[in-house]
Amino acid sequence: MEQHGEELAQLETLEQGKSIAISRAFEVGCTLNWMRYTAGLTTKISGRTLDVSIPFPQGARYQAWTKKEPVGVVAGIVPWNFPLMIGMWKVMPALAAGCSIVIKPSETTPLTLLRVAELATQAGVPDGVFNVVTGSGAGCGAALTAHPQVAKVSFTGSTATGKQIARVAADRLTRVTLELGGKNPAIVLKDADPQWVIEGLMTGSFLNQGQVCAASSRIYIEAPLFDTLVSGFEQAVKSLQVGPGMQETAQINPVVSRAHCDKVAAYLEEARQQKAELISGSAGPDAGGYYIPPTLVVNPDAGLRLSREEVFWPGGEPGASGRWRGGAAPGQRQRFLV
């Protein structure tokens, strides 16, 4: 993988849309570090042998031990936001533990994991040990998680799909690990350094077009600092350069697909219809593409889908509150930035 790092980074950017800098640093760089770390775990997996004191029958001696064995076939289901990195998070521990794995990337972004599987074969990994299957979640993913020969499922994705997988796993007592969605809040107190907050949350909200499970998708700001931060965020958002992922100077790139672009656009239109204040940056190149302008949504209604759901979009929701317990102070509306 190290020898083919630039090839994989470019393939990831061309398929998923993210900045080539992020593909190089995260998808390739962080993945290589993870591979080296987990490769070292192969010598750390061991059981224990214990002398056991049992008083009967008289004079008898006992010994107990634990032995760690591979669980068997692992199924890994990977999302589209960081397919190579998250995919290898699942592949490497399975291989280190002596398990074979069947990995299913998102049907939107399968190419880098398919290429890594080719490289693994060229490197001498036996057939049937590192497998990649492609297809939809409803078809391929469901069949994989319900397969009787799958002993462990590792899934990263939406909470709704995770619940379905958990039900299937419970029925067969299959081991399962779930990394699911969230709606991550950032809380800014009135004594915070505004410049430090803006720099940190611009990264937290806009990295990879906000298509990150840990993105700061809600920003609660203590009221005395609210106007200052909104003004600073507005300047920062309007200064962002929008362009294709292979353009190294571009800070905001296309979202992953037309379907996702249309979904985010519909959520923003719903916010406009509800009279939310939208502050947007550049719309992107005139040539088209799946671009969503970097946007702040000020004081969105709490019932909006944008306020409640993990959207994966280049935006943030800042708002202010007079107190943290029980919502806003009497006579003061609670405000936040999406």
Short mmCIF file of C-alpha atoms in Angstrom, two decimals:
data_model
loop_
_atom_site.label_atom_id
_atom_site.label_comp_id
_atom_site.label_asym_id
_atom_site.label_seq_id
_atom_site.Cartn_x
_atom_site.Cartn_y
_atom_site.Cartn_z
CA MET A 1 0.00 0.00 0.00
CA GLU A 2 2.82 2.37 0.79
CA GLN A 3 4.25 1.94 -2.70
CA HIS A 4 0.83 2.64 -4.21
CA GLY A 5 -0.11 5.44 -1.80
CA GLU A 6 -0.42 8.23 -4.35
CA GLU A 7 -2.44 6.03 -6.69
CA LEU A 8 -4.87 5.18 -3.88
CA ALA A 9 -5.13 8.81 -2.74
CA GLN A 10 -5.99 10.02 -6.22
CA LEU A 11 -8.44 7.17 -6.75
CA GLU A 12 -10.18 8.09 -3.48
CA THR A 13 -10.44 11.76 -4.41
CA LEU A 14 -11.70 11.09 -7.93
CA GLU A 15 -14.37 8.71 -6.63
CA GLN A 16 -15.45 10.29 -3.34
CA GLY A 17 -14.73 13.96 -4.09
CA LYS A 18 -12.67 14.84 -1.02
CA SER A 19 -9.53 16.97 -1.09
CA ILE A 20 -6.43 15.21 -2.34
CA ALA A 21 -4.67 16.52 0.77
CA ILE A 22 -7.17 14.69 3.00
CA SER A 23 -6.87 11.53 0.90
CA ARG A 24 -3.11 11.59 1.29
CA ALA A 25 -3.12 12.41 5.00
CA PHE A 26 -6.09 10.38 6.26
CA GLU A 27 -7.01 7.70 3.74
CA VAL A 28 -3.40 6.72 3.05
CA GLY A 29 -1.24 8.19 5.83
CA CYS A 30 -3.44 7.32 8.81
CA THR A 31 -4.28 3.95 7.27
CA LEU A 32 -0.62 3.01 6.95
CA ASN A 33 -0.02 3.94 10.59
CA TRP A 34 -2.99 1.78 11.61
CA MET A 35 -1.73 -1.14 9.55
CA ARG A 36 1.68 -1.00 11.21
CA TYR A 37 0.11 -0.80 14.66
CA THR A 38 -2.30 -3.70 14.17
CA ALA A 39 0.40 -5.82 12.54
CA GLY A 40 2.25 -5.55 15.84
CA LEU A 41 -0.75 -6.97 17.69
CA THR A 42 -0.14 -10.39 16.15
CA THR A 43 2.50 -11.06 18.81
CA LYS A 44 0.35 -9.69 21.65
CA ILE A 45 -2.58 -12.12 21.46
CA SER A 46 -2.12 -14.71 24.19
CA GLY A 47 -4.02 -16.60 26.84
CA ARG A 48 -3.25 -17.13 30.53
CA THR A 49 -2.49 -20.18 32.64
CA LEU A 50 -3.51 -20.06 36.31
CA ASP A 51 -3.11 -22.28 39.35
CA VAL A 52 -6.51 -22.72 40.94
CA SER A 53 -6.97 -23.39 44.64
CA ILE A 54 -9.87 -25.76 45.27
CA PRO A 55 -9.89 -27.48 48.69
CA PHE A 56 -11.32 -30.79 47.55
CA PRO A 57 -10.67 -33.56 47.08
CA GLN A 58 -7.79 -33.36 49.50
CA GLY A 59 -4.40 -33.13 47.81
CA ALA A 60 -5.78 -32.51 44.31
CA ARG A 61 -4.20 -29.85 42.10
CA TYR A 62 -6.00 -27.96 39.36
CA GLN A 63 -4.95 -25.74 36.53
CA ALA A 64 -7.09 -23.34 34.48
CA TRP A 65 -6.20 -21.55 31.29
CA THR A 66 -7.64 -19.23 28.69
CA LYS A 67 -6.94 -19.63 25.01
CA LYS A 68 -7.77 -16.96 22.44
CA GLU A 69 -8.81 -18.32 19.07
CA PRO A 70 -10.01 -16.66 15.85
CA VAL A 71 -13.79 -16.30 15.88
CA GLY A 72 -14.07 -17.17 12.19
CA VAL A 73 -15.38 -15.17 9.26
CA VAL A 74 -15.80 -11.44 9.90
CA ALA A 75 -18.17 -9.25 7.89
CA GLY A 76 -17.19 -5.58 7.65
CA ILE A 77 -19.59 -2.97 6.26
CA VAL A 78 -18.03 0.39 5.43
CA PRO A 79 -19.54 3.85 4.79
CA TRP A 80 -18.71 6.16 1.90
CA ASN A 81 -17.10 9.08 3.75
CA PHE A 82 -13.69 7.48 4.51
CA PRO A 83 -13.93 4.12 2.74
CA LEU A 84 -10.26 3.16 2.64
CA MET A 85 -9.38 4.19 6.18
CA ILE A 86 -12.51 2.82 7.86
CA GLY A 87 -12.33 -0.30 5.72
CA MET A 88 -8.81 -1.06 6.88
CA TRP A 89 -9.83 -0.36 10.48
CA LYS A 90 -11.92 -3.51 10.08
CA VAL A 91 -9.63 -5.57 7.86
CA MET A 92 -6.40 -5.37 9.85
CA PRO A 93 -7.64 -6.45 13.32
CA ALA A 94 -9.46 -9.39 11.73
CA LEU A 95 -6.34 -10.55 9.90
CA ALA A 96 -4.15 -9.96 12.97
CA ALA A 97 -6.45 -12.21 15.00
CA GLY A 98 -6.30 -14.96 12.39
CA CYS A 99 -9.77 -14.39 10.93
CA SER A 100 -10.76 -14.11 7.31
CA ILE A 101 -12.87 -11.09 6.39
CA VAL A 102 -15.49 -10.15 3.83
CA ILE A 103 -15.60 -6.38 3.49
CA LYS A 104 -18.46 -4.54 1.80
CA PRO A 105 -17.73 -0.94 0.85
CA SER A 106 -20.54 1.46 0.05
CA GLU A 107 -21.83 0.99 -3.47
CA THR A 108 -20.98 4.69 -3.92
CA THR A 109 -17.25 4.30 -3.15
CA PRO A 110 -15.97 0.74 -3.72
CA LEU A 111 -12.85 1.36 -5.80
CA THR A 112 -10.07 1.87 -3.25
CA LEU A 113 -10.90 -1.25 -1.25
CA LEU A 114 -11.16 -3.27 -4.46
CA ARG A 115 -7.71 -2.01 -5.42
CA VAL A 116 -6.27 -2.83 -1.98
CA ALA A 117 -7.67 -6.36 -2.29
CA GLU A 118 -5.79 -6.69 -5.60
CA LEU A 119 -2.61 -5.46 -3.93
CA ALA A 120 -3.12 -7.93 -1.07
CA THR A 121 -3.34 -10.80 -3.55
CA GLN A 122 -0.17 -9.60 -5.28
CA ALA A 123 1.55 -9.43 -1.88
CA GLY A 124 0.75 -13.08 -1.20
CA VAL A 125 -2.40 -12.98 0.96
CA PRO A 126 -4.11 -16.33 0.25
CA ASP A 127 -7.35 -16.42 -1.68
CA GLY A 128 -10.41 -16.29 0.56
CA VAL A 129 -8.70 -14.43 3.42
CA PHE A 130 -9.28 -10.80 2.36
CA ASN A 131 -12.46 -10.56 0.32
CA VAL A 132 -14.37 -7.55 -1.05
CA VAL A 133 -17.97 -7.77 -2.21
CA THR A 134 -19.90 -4.88 -3.72
CA GLY A 135 -23.58 -4.08 -3.81
CA SER A 136 -26.33 -2.24 -2.01
CA GLY A 137 -26.83 -2.32 1.72
CA ALA A 138 -30.37 -3.65 1.43
CA GLY A 139 -29.26 -6.50 -0.81
CA CYS A 140 -25.62 -7.39 -0.35
CA GLY A 141 -25.21 -5.99 3.17
CA ALA A 142 -28.31 -7.69 4.54
CA ALA A 143 -27.31 -11.04 3.03
CA LEU A 144 -23.83 -10.74 4.48
CA THR A 145 -24.92 -9.94 8.04
CA ALA A 146 -27.48 -12.75 8.04
CA HIS A 147 -25.14 -15.38 6.59
CA PRO A 148 -24.84 -18.41 8.90
CA GLN A 149 -21.07 -18.68 8.41
CA VAL A 150 -20.41 -15.08 9.51
CA ALA A 151 -19.26 -15.13 13.14
CA LYS A 152 -18.68 -11.41 13.68
CA VAL A 153 -20.14 -8.25 12.12
CA SER A 154 -18.47 -4.84 12.22
CA PHE A 155 -20.64 -2.03 10.88
CA THR A 156 -20.11 1.71 10.51
CA GLY A 157 -23.09 3.70 9.29
CA SER A 158 -26.52 4.99 10.18
CA THR A 159 -28.31 4.29 13.45
CA ALA A 160 -31.36 2.91 11.62
CA THR A 161 -29.31 0.32 9.73
CA GLY A 162 -27.32 -0.46 12.87
CA LYS A 163 -30.53 -1.34 14.69
CA GLN A 164 -31.51 -3.73 11.91
CA ILE A 165 -28.11 -5.43 12.06
CA ALA A 166 -28.31 -5.68 15.86
CA ARG A 167 -31.67 -7.45 15.60
CA VAL A 168 -30.31 -9.95 13.09
CA ALA A 169 -27.18 -10.51 15.18
CA ALA A 170 -29.22 -10.99 18.36
CA ASP A 171 -31.34 -13.65 16.70
CA ARG A 172 -28.22 -15.70 15.87
CA LEU A 173 -26.08 -14.53 18.84
CA THR A 174 -23.51 -13.21 16.38
CA ARG A 175 -20.80 -10.96 17.76
CA VAL A 176 -21.37 -7.42 16.54
CA THR A 177 -19.64 -4.04 16.76
CA LEU A 178 -21.60 -0.93 15.71
CA GLU A 179 -20.30 2.59 15.10
CA LEU A 180 -23.42 4.62 14.40
CA GLY A 181 -24.55 8.17 13.72
CA GLY A 182 -24.77 11.19 15.96
CA LYS A 183 -25.52 14.91 16.04
CA ASN A 184 -22.43 16.28 17.71
CA PRO A 185 -22.70 19.51 19.72
CA ALA A 186 -19.92 21.97 20.44
CA ILE A 187 -20.47 24.20 23.47
CA VAL A 188 -18.71 27.58 23.56
CA LEU A 189 -18.59 29.48 26.85
CA LYS A 190 -18.45 33.25 27.06
CA ASP A 191 -14.80 33.38 28.17
CA ALA A 192 -13.53 31.43 25.13
CA ASP A 193 -11.02 32.95 22.71
CA PRO A 194 -13.14 33.79 19.61
CA GLN A 195 -10.31 33.32 17.11
CA TRP A 196 -9.36 29.96 18.58
CA VAL A 197 -13.00 28.83 18.52
CA ILE A 198 -13.51 29.90 14.91
CA GLU A 199 -10.35 28.17 13.70
CA GLY A 200 -11.18 24.97 15.54
CA LEU A 201 -14.83 24.78 14.58
CA MET A 202 -14.24 25.65 10.94
CA THR A 203 -12.20 22.46 10.79
CA GLY A 204 -14.69 20.59 12.97
CA SER A 205 -17.66 21.56 10.81
CA PHE A 206 -16.22 21.68 7.29
CA LEU A 207 -13.53 18.99 7.07
CA ASN A 208 -14.37 16.69 4.16
CA GLN A 209 -17.46 18.84 3.46
CA GLY A 210 -18.75 17.97 6.93
CA GLN A 211 -19.01 14.33 5.85
CA VAL A 212 -17.44 13.14 9.10
CA CYS A 213 -19.13 11.21 11.90
CA ALA A 214 -17.45 13.50 14.45
CA ALA A 215 -18.36 16.75 12.66
CA SER A 216 -19.42 19.67 14.86
CA SER A 217 -22.93 19.86 13.47
CA ARG A 218 -24.44 21.92 16.30
CA ILE A 219 -22.65 24.85 17.93
CA TYR A 220 -24.12 26.21 21.16
CA ILE A 221 -22.65 29.58 22.09
CA GLU A 222 -23.13 31.37 25.39
CA ALA A 223 -25.14 34.51 24.60
CA PRO A 224 -22.54 37.26 25.30
CA LEU A 225 -20.20 35.78 22.66
CA PHE A 226 -22.84 34.89 20.08
CA ASP A 227 -22.79 37.94 17.79
CA THR A 228 -18.99 38.11 17.79
CA LEU A 229 -18.66 34.48 16.76
CA VAL A 230 -21.38 34.60 14.12
CA SER A 231 -19.63 37.58 12.54
CA GLY A 232 -16.30 35.75 12.63
CA PHE A 233 -17.82 32.55 11.24
CA GLU A 234 -19.44 34.52 8.42
CA GLN A 235 -16.11 35.99 7.34
CA ALA A 236 -14.44 32.58 7.52
CA VAL A 237 -17.19 30.81 5.56
CA LYS A 238 -17.21 33.42 2.81
CA SER A 239 -13.43 33.15 2.45
CA LEU A 240 -13.47 29.40 1.75
CA GLN A 241 -12.37 28.42 -1.75
CA VAL A 242 -14.66 25.89 -3.41
CA GLY A 243 -13.41 23.55 -6.12
CA PRO A 244 -12.69 19.95 -7.15
CA GLY A 245 -10.79 17.65 -4.85
CA MET A 246 -7.76 17.45 -7.13
CA GLN A 247 -7.38 21.25 -6.89
CA GLU A 248 -5.01 21.50 -3.94
CA THR A 249 -6.00 25.06 -3.04
CA ALA A 250 -9.71 24.20 -2.75
CA GLN A 251 -10.98 24.01 0.84
CA ILE A 252 -14.52 22.83 0.06
CA ASN A 253 -15.06 20.09 -2.50
CA PRO A 254 -18.07 18.28 -3.98
CA VAL A 255 -20.18 16.06 -1.77
CA VAL A 256 -20.14 12.37 -2.56
CA SER A 257 -23.01 11.96 -5.04
CA ARG A 258 -25.94 13.58 -6.81
CA ALA A 259 -28.36 11.83 -4.48
CA HIS A 260 -26.62 13.23 -1.41
CA CYS A 261 -26.34 16.68 -2.99
CA ASP A 262 -30.08 16.69 -3.68
CA LYS A 263 -30.83 15.55 -0.13
CA VAL A 264 -28.77 18.33 1.46
CA ALA A 265 -30.24 20.92 -0.91
CA ALA A 266 -33.74 19.83 0.13
CA TYR A 267 -32.85 20.19 3.82
CA LEU A 268 -31.53 23.70 3.21
CA GLU A 269 -34.65 24.64 1.27
CA GLU A 270 -36.76 23.42 4.18
CA ALA A 271 -34.74 25.72 6.46
CA ARG A 272 -35.34 28.66 4.10
CA GLN A 273 -39.05 27.94 4.06
CA GLN A 274 -39.03 28.08 7.86
CA LYS A 275 -37.34 31.52 7.75
CA ALA A 276 -33.99 30.37 9.15
CA GLU A 277 -31.12 32.75 8.50
CA LEU A 278 -28.64 31.22 6.03
CA ILE A 279 -25.14 32.61 5.55
CA SER A 280 -23.46 31.00 2.53
CA GLY A 281 -20.08 31.11 0.85
CA SER A 282 -19.11 30.37 -2.73
CA ALA A 283 -21.45 28.19 -4.80
CA GLY A 284 -18.54 26.49 -6.56
CA PRO A 285 -17.30 26.32 -10.16
CA ASP A 286 -19.66 27.32 -12.97
CA ALA A 287 -18.95 24.01 -14.71
CA GLY A 288 -21.24 22.19 -12.31
CA GLY A 289 -20.64 19.31 -9.93
CA TYR A 290 -22.16 18.13 -6.67
CA TYR A 291 -21.35 21.29 -4.73
CA ILE A 292 -23.15 22.54 -1.63
CA PRO A 293 -22.03 26.05 -0.66
CA PRO A 294 -20.43 26.21 2.79
CA THR A 295 -23.29 27.49 4.92
CA LEU A 296 -24.19 28.62 8.42
CA VAL A 297 -27.81 28.20 9.48
CA VAL A 298 -28.57 30.63 12.29
CA ASN A 299 -31.44 29.90 14.67
CA PRO A 300 -33.03 27.01 12.79
CA ASP A 301 -36.24 25.65 14.22
CA ALA A 302 -35.52 22.62 16.41
CA GLY A 303 -38.02 20.60 14.39
CA LEU A 304 -36.10 20.91 11.12
CA ARG A 305 -34.47 17.77 9.79
CA LEU A 306 -31.27 19.80 9.51
CA SER A 307 -31.40 20.36 13.27
CA ARG A 308 -32.20 16.77 14.24
CA GLU A 309 -30.43 14.50 11.77
CA GLU A 310 -26.82 13.69 10.98
CA VAL A 311 -26.73 15.30 7.54
CA PHE A 312 -23.08 15.12 6.37
CA TRP A 313 -22.86 18.54 4.74
CA PRO A 314 -20.50 21.56 4.67
CA GLY A 315 -22.20 23.62 7.32
CA GLY A 316 -22.64 24.52 10.95
CA GLU A 317 -25.49 25.62 13.19
CA PRO A 318 -24.44 28.31 15.69
CA GLY A 319 -26.74 29.49 18.45
CA ALA A 320 -26.74 31.13 21.88
CA SER A 321 -28.27 30.20 25.19
CA GLY A 322 -28.62 32.19 28.38
CA ARG A 323 -28.13 29.10 30.52
CA TRP A 324 -27.29 25.46 29.90
CA ARG A 325 -29.81 23.65 32.08
CA GLY A 326 -33.42 23.91 31.01
CA GLY A 327 -32.78 25.83 27.78
CA ALA A 328 -32.82 29.59 27.34
CA ALA A 329 -33.41 32.08 30.10
CA PRO A 330 -36.97 33.46 30.48
CA GLY A 331 -37.76 35.87 27.67
CA GLN A 332 -34.70 34.85 25.66
CA ARG A 333 -34.90 32.47 22.74
CA GLN A 334 -32.36 29.71 22.58
CA ARG A 335 -30.18 30.10 19.53
CA PHE A 336 -27.66 27.86 17.89
CA LEU A 337 -25.80 27.44 14.64
CA VAL A 338 -26.29 24.38 12.49
#
